XYZ file of C-alpha atoms in Angstrom:
451
model
C 105.865 114.489 125.891
C 109.507 113.454 125.664
C 109.529 112.779 121.938
C 109.692 115.348 119.105
C 107.432 113.079 117.025
C 104.421 114.480 118.869
C 103.533 118.026 117.713
C 102.251 120.776 119.973
C 98.600 121.875 119.830
C 97.613 124.521 117.269
C 94.409 125.649 118.979
C 94.861 128.360 121.596
C 92.318 126.703 123.887
C 94.206 123.411 123.705
C 97.457 125.221 124.495
C 95.895 126.608 127.676
C 94.672 123.141 128.630
C 98.175 121.797 127.991
C 99.728 124.368 130.329
C 97.268 123.651 133.131
C 97.653 119.886 132.761
C 101.442 120.233 132.838
C 101.114 122.212 136.082
C 98.944 119.419 137.523
C 101.455 116.801 136.429
C 104.284 118.764 138.060
C 102.347 118.891 141.341
C 101.732 115.149 141.161
C 105.421 114.534 140.450
C 106.458 116.633 143.434
C 103.961 114.858 145.676
C 105.233 111.523 144.412
C 108.791 112.389 145.445
C 107.832 113.645 148.901
C 108.454 110.863 151.411
C 108.179 113.024 154.514
C 104.408 112.516 154.792
C 101.935 109.972 153.513
C 99.720 110.777 150.513
C 96.395 112.206 151.683
C 93.119 111.451 149.927
C 92.000 115.080 149.874
C 95.218 116.203 148.131
C 94.772 113.613 145.393
C 91.090 114.372 144.883
C 91.751 118.099 144.424
C 94.173 117.351 141.565
C 91.872 114.666 140.184
C 88.955 117.118 140.000
C 91.170 119.763 138.367
C 92.209 117.191 135.736
C 88.609 116.173 135.068
C 87.705 119.827 134.549
C 90.541 120.353 132.035
C 89.615 117.217 130.104
C 85.993 118.416 130.028
C 87.166 121.725 128.528
C 89.310 119.830 126.018
C 86.305 117.722 124.977
C 84.236 120.870 124.387
C 87.034 122.447 122.301
C 87.352 119.333 120.145
C 83.637 118.624 119.854
C 82.799 117.999 116.196
C 86.342 118.745 114.963
C 88.815 116.304 113.363
C 91.556 115.587 115.917
C 95.182 114.628 115.381
C 97.159 113.378 118.365
C 99.322 116.089 119.871
C 101.098 116.846 123.142
C 97.793 117.433 124.935
C 96.867 113.773 124.426
C 100.228 112.698 125.800
C 99.950 114.897 128.873
C 96.393 113.669 129.513
C 97.734 110.109 129.463
C 100.626 111.011 131.796
C 98.367 112.745 134.300
C 95.781 109.939 134.332
C 98.597 107.405 134.649
C 99.935 109.216 137.711
C 96.491 109.771 139.211
C 95.713 106.096 138.738
C 98.786 105.117 140.758
C 97.923 107.733 143.383
C 94.466 106.175 143.751
C 96.201 102.859 144.503
C 98.523 104.586 146.969
C 95.627 106.050 148.962
C 93.826 102.687 148.949
C 91.069 103.490 146.457
C 91.936 100.501 144.262
C 88.300 99.665 143.621
C 87.443 102.923 141.862
C 87.594 103.574 138.125
C 90.642 105.912 138.037
C 92.782 103.161 139.600
C 92.043 100.964 136.558
C 93.762 103.320 134.100
C 97.375 102.345 134.860
C 96.567 98.631 134.918
C 94.932 98.735 131.478
C 98.062 100.444 130.106
C 100.314 97.700 131.462
C 98.016 94.880 130.320
C 97.901 96.368 126.819
C 101.710 96.487 126.694
C 101.971 92.882 127.845
C 99.382 91.675 125.327
C 101.101 93.546 122.496
C 104.400 91.883 123.402
C 102.854 88.433 123.683
C 101.268 88.932 120.253
C 104.562 90.101 118.762
C 106.655 87.288 120.234
C 103.966 84.613 119.755
C 105.218 83.057 122.993
C 102.636 82.606 125.713
C 100.845 79.977 127.756
C 97.256 79.624 128.907
C 98.380 80.665 132.399
C 99.733 83.963 131.022
C 96.330 84.809 129.590
C 94.229 83.522 132.483
C 95.516 86.077 134.977
C 94.981 89.016 132.616
C 91.508 87.784 131.701
C 90.522 87.670 135.388
C 92.017 91.127 135.973
C 90.108 92.625 133.034
C 86.857 91.176 134.378
C 87.577 92.737 137.755
C 88.437 96.113 136.199
C 85.263 96.051 134.124
C 83.183 95.554 137.283
C 85.042 98.400 139.004
C 84.478 100.823 136.119
C 80.754 100.133 135.880
C 80.193 100.242 139.633
C 82.493 103.121 140.583
C 80.750 106.117 142.110
C 83.803 108.340 141.629
C 83.389 108.458 137.844
C 79.752 109.606 137.806
C 80.757 113.276 137.483
C 83.086 112.274 134.618
C 81.323 109.741 132.378
C 83.904 110.293 129.619
C 86.586 108.820 131.925
C 84.423 105.773 132.479
C 83.961 105.490 128.696
C 87.709 105.937 128.105
C 88.711 103.177 130.504
C 85.930 100.908 129.216
C 87.312 101.353 125.674
C 90.803 100.465 126.878
C 89.447 97.330 128.549
C 87.618 96.366 125.328
C 90.837 96.752 123.300
C 92.663 94.541 125.775
C 89.897 91.952 125.574
C 90.108 91.924 121.775
C 93.869 91.256 121.909
C 93.318 88.612 124.569
C 90.698 86.834 122.446
C 93.100 86.648 119.497
C 95.749 85.051 121.699
C 93.261 82.622 123.247
C 92.283 81.446 119.764
C 95.920 80.577 119.112
C 95.935 78.430 122.264
C 92.847 76.638 120.956
C 94.734 75.831 117.743
C 96.918 73.468 119.778
C 95.524 70.040 120.697
C 94.852 69.618 124.421
C 97.420 66.784 124.873
C 100.099 68.970 123.239
C 99.586 72.072 125.406
C 101.738 70.844 128.328
C 104.605 70.404 125.831
C 104.060 73.933 124.514
C 104.058 75.301 128.084
C 107.243 73.364 128.863
C 109.032 74.816 125.819
C 107.984 78.359 126.725
C 109.165 77.783 130.305
C 112.559 76.530 129.086
C 112.935 79.482 126.717
C 112.199 81.924 129.546
C 114.621 80.144 131.877
C 117.343 80.515 129.258
C 116.500 84.213 128.854
C 116.984 84.653 132.618
C 120.316 82.796 132.515
C 121.437 84.886 129.540
C 121.009 88.137 131.487
C 122.951 87.002 134.562
C 126.253 88.798 135.145
C 127.908 85.356 135.050
C 126.545 81.959 134.122
C 127.848 78.479 133.570
C 127.388 76.872 130.127
C 126.209 73.808 132.047
C 122.986 75.692 132.865
C 122.226 76.010 129.150
C 123.359 72.463 128.353
C 120.850 71.180 130.923
C 117.999 72.972 129.091
C 119.370 71.778 125.765
C 119.110 68.175 126.994
C 115.503 68.756 128.032
C 114.750 70.175 124.564
C 116.336 67.202 122.794
C 114.309 64.846 124.997
C 111.130 66.606 123.873
C 112.276 66.388 120.257
C 112.897 62.652 120.583
C 109.298 62.136 121.725
C 108.178 62.936 118.172
C 107.498 60.337 115.512
C 108.843 61.182 112.046
C 109.245 64.793 113.176
C 105.625 65.093 114.330
C 103.924 65.099 117.705
C 101.378 62.276 117.636
C 98.759 60.807 119.974
C 98.805 57.249 121.313
C 97.130 56.045 118.109
C 99.793 57.616 115.911
C 97.604 60.487 114.686
C 99.353 63.836 114.191
C 98.192 66.264 116.863
C 96.709 69.617 115.946
C 99.404 72.284 116.256
C 102.276 69.798 115.869
C 104.000 71.894 113.198
C 103.890 75.065 115.304
C 105.254 73.306 118.386
C 108.038 71.735 116.331
C 108.889 75.227 115.093
C 108.969 76.452 118.701
C 111.274 73.562 119.613
C 113.699 74.518 116.832
C 113.548 78.124 117.953
C 114.542 77.059 121.470
C 117.429 74.917 120.188
C 118.695 77.789 118.033
C 118.550 80.065 121.077
C 120.751 77.686 123.104
C 123.419 77.912 120.393
C 123.275 81.710 120.304
C 123.556 82.023 124.096
C 126.503 79.619 124.267
C 128.212 81.427 121.405
C 127.771 84.883 122.979
C 128.605 83.623 126.497
C 127.114 86.713 128.150
C 129.108 89.186 126.029
C 126.758 91.983 125.034
C 127.779 94.320 122.153
C 129.155 97.644 123.424
C 127.002 99.816 121.165
C 123.836 98.440 122.776
C 125.287 98.229 126.263
C 123.755 101.476 127.545
C 120.168 100.313 126.819
C 120.977 96.866 128.185
C 122.318 98.250 131.475
C 119.261 100.481 131.958
C 116.871 97.567 131.346
C 118.799 95.179 133.608
C 118.750 97.849 136.320
C 114.963 98.312 135.978
C 114.362 94.545 135.955
C 116.505 94.004 139.058
C 114.923 96.897 140.957
C 111.390 95.679 140.164
C 112.402 92.169 141.209
C 113.583 93.569 144.560
C 110.311 95.482 144.979
C 108.309 92.336 144.282
C 110.028 90.684 147.268
C 109.644 93.632 149.658
C 106.437 95.143 148.245
C 104.417 95.198 151.446
C 107.027 97.261 153.274
C 108.748 99.392 150.639
C 106.503 100.060 147.638
C 104.594 103.251 147.044
C 102.578 102.520 143.899
C 103.447 105.911 142.413
C 107.076 104.693 142.237
C 106.012 102.506 139.313
C 105.349 105.555 137.136
C 109.017 106.275 136.436
C 109.743 102.641 135.592
C 106.761 102.560 133.242
C 107.807 105.715 131.441
C 111.410 104.537 131.010
C 110.208 101.237 129.587
C 107.678 102.973 127.329
C 110.352 105.250 125.861
C 112.745 102.381 125.149
C 109.954 100.201 123.740
C 108.631 103.006 121.519
C 112.110 103.830 120.192
C 111.985 100.685 118.041
C 111.543 100.990 114.277
C 109.583 98.138 112.676
C 110.037 96.117 115.852
C 113.784 96.565 116.206
C 116.300 99.089 117.481
C 118.538 100.951 115.037
C 122.101 102.044 115.734
C 123.565 105.449 114.803
C 124.047 104.307 111.212
C 120.434 103.139 110.977
C 121.347 99.444 111.070
C 119.014 97.110 113.001
C 120.250 95.274 116.075
C 121.217 91.642 115.556
C 118.733 88.956 116.592
C 120.543 88.177 119.862
C 120.453 91.831 120.948
C 116.823 92.256 119.925
C 115.653 89.141 121.788
C 117.620 89.989 124.924
C 116.335 93.568 125.125
C 112.760 92.517 124.411
C 112.945 89.869 127.132
C 114.080 92.491 129.662
C 111.274 94.876 128.661
C 108.619 92.180 128.838
C 109.905 90.867 132.149
C 109.819 94.368 133.631
C 106.266 95.007 132.434
C 105.362 91.664 133.984
C 106.768 92.767 137.343
C 104.827 96.041 137.158
C 101.625 94.129 136.421
C 102.248 91.809 139.377
C 102.953 94.728 141.718
C 99.777 96.517 140.642
C 97.427 93.567 141.054
C 99.049 92.796 144.435
C 98.372 96.327 145.696
C 96.197 96.278 148.815
C 93.120 98.567 149.046
C 94.642 100.331 152.050
C 96.121 103.819 152.300
C 99.879 103.929 152.744
C 99.183 105.662 156.075
C 97.613 102.415 157.361
C 99.994 100.011 155.621
C 102.357 99.663 158.615
C 99.417 98.465 160.750
C 98.001 96.340 157.931
C 101.374 94.677 157.291
C 101.851 93.916 160.994
C 98.431 92.258 161.047
C 99.246 90.280 157.898
C 102.400 88.999 159.603
C 100.478 88.193 162.785
C 97.852 86.309 160.826
C 100.488 84.250 159.007
C 102.126 83.385 162.342
C 98.819 82.393 163.954
C 97.831 80.265 160.952
C 101.239 78.568 161.059
C 100.851 77.874 164.790
C 97.382 76.430 164.181
C 98.539 74.247 161.273
C 101.460 72.897 163.311
C 99.216 71.641 166.119
C 98.461 74.730 168.182
C 100.054 75.684 171.506
C 100.518 73.621 174.671
C 99.580 76.457 177.033
C 97.779 79.785 176.934
C 101.014 81.516 177.982
C 102.481 80.866 174.526
C 99.790 83.125 173.055
C 100.617 86.126 175.273
C 102.906 87.848 172.717
C 100.228 87.586 170.005
C 97.450 88.725 172.346
C 99.451 91.708 173.585
C 100.282 92.808 170.036
C 96.665 92.483 168.909
C 95.379 94.473 171.874
C 98.005 97.176 171.345
C 96.857 97.559 167.724
C 93.189 97.497 168.748
C 93.863 100.245 171.318
C 95.160 102.514 168.557
C 91.600 103.012 167.300
C 89.661 106.156 168.121
C 85.901 105.625 168.033
C 86.539 102.468 166.037
C 88.736 104.219 163.457
C 92.489 104.198 162.885
C 93.383 107.879 162.814
C 96.487 109.620 161.515
C 96.385 113.080 163.009
C 92.949 114.428 162.149
C 92.639 112.226 159.057
C 90.780 108.953 158.641
C 92.797 107.182 155.910
C 91.208 104.862 153.328
C 91.128 101.130 154.009
C 89.527 101.130 157.457
C 87.322 98.174 156.554
C 90.232 96.039 155.308
C 92.295 96.690 158.436
C 89.349 96.090 160.792
C 88.484 92.840 159.012
C 92.060 91.601 159.238
C 92.235 92.536 162.928
C 89.014 90.586 163.581
C 90.442 87.537 161.765
C 93.544 87.654 163.955
C 91.436 87.911 167.127
C 89.335 84.930 165.989
C 92.441 82.819 165.288
C 93.937 83.787 168.629
C 90.684 82.897 170.414
C 90.463 79.480 168.722
C 94.040 78.664 169.737
C 93.360 79.794 173.335
C 90.215 77.640 173.595
C 92.112 74.603 172.267
C 94.987 75.234 174.688
C 92.632 75.590 177.665
C 90.847 72.372 176.699
C 94.164 70.539 176.492
C 95.222 71.996 179.888
C 92.074 70.811 181.690
C 92.710 67.407 183.364
C 90.223 64.711 182.500
C 87.874 63.709 185.373
C 88.417 60.028 186.100
C 85.376 57.759 186.091
C 84.583 55.734 189.271
C 85.682 52.527 187.540
C 89.088 53.996 186.726
C 89.438 55.379 190.249
C 88.789 51.969 191.820
C 91.306 50.353 189.504
C 93.862 52.944 190.524
């Protein structure tokens, strides 16, 4: 919607749909910004149903007609993206609409991995597992039954992601098994250097250390090739040698630039560093400070900057492409930020933000109890009083077995109840062990006579 490249709709019916969808998006944006109250399920579902109705009308208008992408398609994507994050916020993570935003982020990450040709098996494993989980959600979600086209849309997005993933997995298979740890090590070093390069200040010694590691890997070759213990050239040796040279070239560029970023690209750089740093902070404080809808603005900023490239690079005011150092640095920041967003989404708990304070307290209690158990338990029951009191105070908050907020019963009751039960069980086990340790052993007659 923010780019003039996308034309407006020509059909009057589509224009009406556009207006109504924009009104829905505005309501979602306003609700996203409101921090005075938690997001209620019923508010989200009203807007979700209105969106489904408008998309149904759009499908009828376009039925059997050739379609060119216009602003309606963009607004549909924006609204579904927001709704998807709202579904996470209200704790309905295991329903089809919640999968929409994740598929968008996974697709971005896969496109960037394909473009850079820099990835490890671990990078792909997580996304493969997530896609499997999303596929199960889409096919089992009751919420999409009134809107089968949404189920089909998300299923298509998952299939596209799987196709990209398969292409990348084949490239991993083109590297001999013994050589894959070396490939992973080189990718890790390259990413470490990218992190160092975007620090406000860094010591050249940090880069020299990685350079030494790279030269050590290079010296493990025989006649410029990676070979097995029998001297046979390993499959993928040429590609890994190319990656090694790429890493060595990057060390020279970083040392030469010494953190000095060209002024004409500084504005984009500062925005991306700011997004990366803010997402990094959220990843550390997620349980207490993140509302999933906050991710929407970061996504859209990243999307705009990413899509402003021409043939993979950014152009200055004179139409000249950015130099390699600028391009690599900006792309690293974009990819890192998308990676944070992905991590924050898959870490989202299926609990409404209204119940998150209770859920987070129980998570902390559980961690403490597990730590106490792993360190040998307690010496007396009295040591468990603070945990017991806290657990009972939380348990007493329930009304007819439910955690209520006003008249509402927020989503995630099962998750909170299960976690509470786990904490009670841990507390009980520790109490039993403490009581057993406190009970004096009864001396046998033989021992008594000896005494």
